């Protein structure tokens, strides 16, 4: 089973890297860019076939390691 | 005073810390490799600076899940003094021993220079030999030192006098909230700080300002 975990910064947390990318896009002539927030994507392969169990396990992975919940949110997608 | 320095793959200030502790406390610290399960019986455990695991995932994130951390958390909860410097501070926040997180510097660049620090709380075992309000010089060398916590956490940390060191007015090198350079846990036995006091402890370093932190620990032990 394939799953994708998307980790993004919480609203209100300053993202200097996103800001720098935003500036660089502007410099390339992409004038309509309002803002950019940078995040992370993890593609995880799991051996089981129970989607609910996998989702629960992925949530644990996010809480324990993949995300720092002080500053980040996470979303889980299972194919 | 007995001390131990935990070493991770990618630690690079562990020897500086070892030298400072050896010289100032007069007793040689023990190096402890991160795969060990138990720390020795010591008065102080130091989590040194560096780039543990190449800063993969987030600075300090992987090191904070190392086998030795389990015993470090237990020792911290039992009241043993724990000092985390730079990457060590990042590891202690990732491990949940200190509140908040260290984010990418606001200026996006790696900052390597001396900053001025103000000791705002000298009623801790890490800062008793400083005068309250004393401004001192200390080297910093980091890319992720921008202290962040939500408003409620910041309020608690401030109300509980957990901020020990601030960057002196106008010298904040990384965008840290409230100019925070070093904080303790609520109990006061765990300190995390971004600057490197171990790198300003002998004349050849160009100053002795950092010695006061180690002398404070020595007085408390």
XYZ file of C-alpha atoms in Angstrom:
300
model
C 0.000 0.000 0.000
C 1.301 3.437 -0.903
C 0.695 6.479 1.213
C 1.678 10.098 0.928
C 2.221 12.352 3.956
C 2.237 16.098 3.412
C 3.751 18.263 6.136
C 3.149 22.013 6.058
C 3.925 24.886 8.403
C 1.037 25.998 10.578
C -0.657 29.284 9.810
C 1.073 32.143 11.589
C 4.475 30.401 11.617
C 6.966 32.537 9.712
C 8.415 30.706 6.679
C 11.619 32.489 5.614
C 12.346 29.819 2.972
C 8.908 30.250 1.393
C 9.482 34.012 1.407
C 12.823 33.601 -0.389
C 11.233 31.340 -3.021
C 8.405 33.862 -3.428
C 11.000 36.590 -4.063
C 12.905 34.423 -6.564
C 9.707 33.625 -8.489
C 8.968 37.345 -8.650
C 12.485 37.863 -9.976
C 11.791 35.333 -12.749
C 8.850 37.418 -13.874
C 6.026 35.484 -12.200
C 4.292 38.670 -11.140
C 1.034 37.080 -9.993
C 2.577 35.065 -7.109
C 0.819 36.188 -3.916
C 2.737 33.988 -1.485
C 4.628 30.690 -1.237
C 4.752 28.325 1.735
C 7.291 25.514 1.681
C 6.452 22.023 2.958
C 7.592 18.413 2.774
C 6.222 15.272 1.099
C 6.923 11.711 2.299
C 5.976 8.735 0.140
C 5.668 5.726 2.419
C 5.176 2.127 1.331
C 3.399 -0.105 3.817
C 3.115 -3.875 3.709
C -0.401 -4.227 5.181
C -3.706 -3.905 3.298
C -6.005 -2.458 5.996
C -6.424 1.220 5.125
C -7.825 2.278 8.508
C -4.976 0.578 10.354
C -2.475 2.181 7.968
C -3.974 5.624 8.535
C -3.770 5.191 12.303
C -0.165 4.036 12.013
C 0.764 6.961 9.737
C -0.782 9.370 12.227
C 1.506 7.918 14.891
C 4.476 8.324 12.544
C 3.570 11.973 12.016
C 3.080 12.658 15.726
C 6.315 10.891 16.701
C 8.677 11.901 13.912
C 7.555 13.117 10.490
C 6.052 16.384 11.743
C 7.021 18.698 14.580
C 3.519 19.543 15.757
C 4.790 22.667 17.525
C 5.153 24.291 14.106
C 3.748 21.868 11.517
C 0.474 20.304 10.365
C 0.244 17.038 8.462
C -2.158 15.433 5.994
C -2.270 11.741 5.043
C -3.332 10.368 1.663
C -3.616 6.639 1.028
C -3.684 5.448 -2.607
C 31.482 17.670 39.343
C 30.894 14.597 37.186
C 29.682 15.150 33.641
C 28.949 13.321 30.400
C 28.807 14.501 26.790
C 26.523 12.625 24.381
C 27.990 12.139 20.900
C 25.876 11.621 17.770
C 26.968 10.992 14.185
C 27.618 14.555 13.009
C 28.315 16.117 16.422
C 31.277 18.463 16.016
C 31.428 20.595 19.180
C 31.655 17.624 21.529
C 35.433 17.993 21.915
C 35.190 21.733 22.579
C 32.643 20.959 25.275
C 34.799 18.153 26.661
C 37.769 20.518 26.862
C 35.799 23.305 28.572
C 34.326 20.914 31.147
C 37.660 19.211 31.763
C 39.465 22.523 32.233
C 36.877 24.353 34.341
C 35.383 21.582 36.473
C 38.722 19.793 36.931
C 37.251 16.407 36.117
C 37.169 14.663 32.752
C 33.712 14.193 31.270
C 32.652 10.842 29.864
C 31.793 10.575 26.179
C 28.605 8.604 25.614
C 27.775 7.283 22.132
C 24.145 7.781 21.063
C 23.444 4.043 20.713
C 24.101 3.415 24.415
C 21.017 2.767 26.511
C 22.185 4.196 29.841
C 23.975 7.340 30.882
C 26.565 7.174 33.669
C 25.707 8.534 37.105
C 26.734 12.189 36.660
C 25.744 15.690 37.826
C 25.527 17.112 34.311
C 24.719 15.704 30.883
C 25.596 17.835 27.858
C 24.070 17.522 24.396
C 26.696 19.275 22.241
C 26.549 21.249 19.016
C 27.043 20.023 15.487
C 24.935 18.629 12.687
C 23.623 15.346 14.040
C 22.416 13.183 11.156
C 23.256 16.016 8.754
C 20.187 17.942 9.972
C 18.052 15.469 7.976
C 14.277 15.901 8.338
C 14.634 18.776 10.851
C 17.659 19.881 12.886
C 17.889 17.518 15.854
C 14.867 15.441 14.831
C 16.601 12.108 14.265
C 19.015 12.472 17.190
C 16.033 13.149 19.470
C 14.831 9.592 18.695
C 18.222 7.953 19.445
C 18.373 5.106 21.989
C 20.245 7.212 24.599
C 17.503 9.835 24.633
C 15.192 7.576 26.611
C 17.567 7.616 29.561
C 18.310 11.317 29.048
C 14.582 12.104 29.365
C 14.365 9.923 32.491
C 17.436 11.602 34.025
C 16.059 15.060 33.162
C 12.767 14.225 34.853
C 14.630 13.011 37.936
C 16.339 16.423 38.249
C 19.803 15.848 36.728
C 21.188 19.001 35.055
C 21.033 18.838 31.252
C 22.682 21.413 28.984
C 21.984 21.531 25.250
C 24.059 23.887 23.119
C 23.157 24.781 19.516
C 22.269 21.435 17.893
C 21.852 20.203 21.476
C 19.153 22.858 22.038
C 17.436 21.725 18.838
C 17.592 18.098 20.019
C 16.134 18.969 23.444
C 13.152 20.776 21.866
C 12.614 17.903 19.418
C 12.696 15.478 22.351
C 10.044 17.500 24.174
C 12.352 18.372 27.095
C 12.094 22.077 26.235
C 9.124 23.990 24.793
C 9.083 25.529 21.308
C 11.139 24.890 18.190
C 14.230 26.269 16.435
C 13.426 27.337 12.889
C 15.497 28.532 9.923
C 17.190 31.889 10.695
C 14.991 34.785 9.598
C 17.823 36.077 7.375
C 18.142 32.583 5.813
C 21.931 32.612 6.107
C 24.196 30.597 8.382
C 25.316 33.007 11.110
C 28.841 32.621 12.498
C 29.965 35.522 14.678
C 30.062 36.822 18.231
C 26.824 38.173 19.696
C 26.069 40.013 22.905
C 23.880 38.174 25.378
C 21.994 39.454 28.379
C 21.555 37.212 31.405
C 17.962 37.944 32.396
C 17.625 35.224 35.025
C 20.579 34.465 37.292
C 18.562 32.328 39.692
C 19.324 29.079 37.839
C 22.061 26.501 38.307
C 23.363 27.526 34.865
C 23.584 31.268 35.491
C 24.164 31.957 39.215
C 27.654 33.406 38.639
C 26.364 36.085 36.247
C 24.992 39.372 37.476
C 21.325 39.854 36.617
C 21.283 42.011 33.481
C 24.944 41.255 32.739
C 25.760 41.619 29.048
C 28.432 39.253 27.771
C 29.964 38.127 24.534
C 29.379 34.671 23.095
C 29.993 33.048 19.685
C 27.077 31.716 17.624
C 27.317 29.375 14.633
C 23.973 28.130 13.334
C 21.461 28.065 10.509
C 18.396 27.103 12.537
C 18.378 29.217 15.678
C 15.162 31.154 15.232
C 13.258 30.335 18.426
C 9.520 29.955 17.933
C 6.624 28.896 20.136
C 2.930 29.737 20.050
C 1.747 32.791 21.977
C 0.409 30.750 24.911
C 3.721 28.870 25.313
C 5.729 32.095 25.102
C 3.526 33.649 27.786
C 4.065 30.647 30.094
C 7.831 30.583 29.466
C 8.078 34.313 30.232
C 5.758 34.212 33.279
C 7.726 31.302 34.736
C 11.088 33.109 34.215
C 12.330 30.302 31.975
C 14.165 32.715 29.686
C 17.740 32.768 31.033
C 19.594 34.465 28.160
C 18.387 36.964 25.557
C 20.288 38.454 22.640
C 21.056 42.002 23.766
C 18.825 44.660 22.223
C 19.571 45.086 18.528
C 21.863 42.026 18.209
C 19.320 39.242 17.569
C 21.097 37.200 14.847
C 18.250 34.917 13.807
C 14.799 36.420 14.421
C 14.107 34.546 17.690
C 10.879 35.565 19.375
C 11.457 37.901 22.337
C 15.221 37.760 21.543
C 15.321 34.346 23.220
C 18.828 32.822 23.194
C 18.480 30.307 26.034
C 15.594 28.830 28.024
C 15.071 26.252 30.733
C 12.278 23.769 31.272
C 9.664 24.606 33.919
C 11.636 22.756 36.627
C 14.807 24.712 35.760
C 17.208 21.754 35.449
C 17.320 21.630 31.630
C 18.844 24.529 29.679
C 18.970 24.918 25.906
C 20.885 27.749 24.254
C 22.009 28.524 20.699
C 25.304 30.373 21.490
C 28.465 28.426 22.356
C 29.816 29.327 25.831
C 32.366 26.491 25.479
C 34.098 28.477 22.739
C 34.999 31.467 24.897
C 36.664 29.986 27.973
C 40.402 30.597 27.647
C 42.684 33.468 26.567
C 43.453 31.832 23.206
C 39.726 31.969 22.417
C 39.928 35.733 22.742
C 37.896 35.975 25.909
C 36.618 34.205 29.003
C 32.967 35.280 29.025
C 31.637 31.730 28.654
C 33.376 30.495 31.808
C 30.687 31.924 34.071
C 28.172 29.375 32.820
C 30.467 26.451 33.708
C 31.423 28.068 37.013
C 27.706 28.366 37.812
C 27.271 24.629 37.187
C 30.311 23.895 39.320
C 28.891 25.978 42.172
C 25.540 24.172 41.947
C 26.999 20.648 41.870
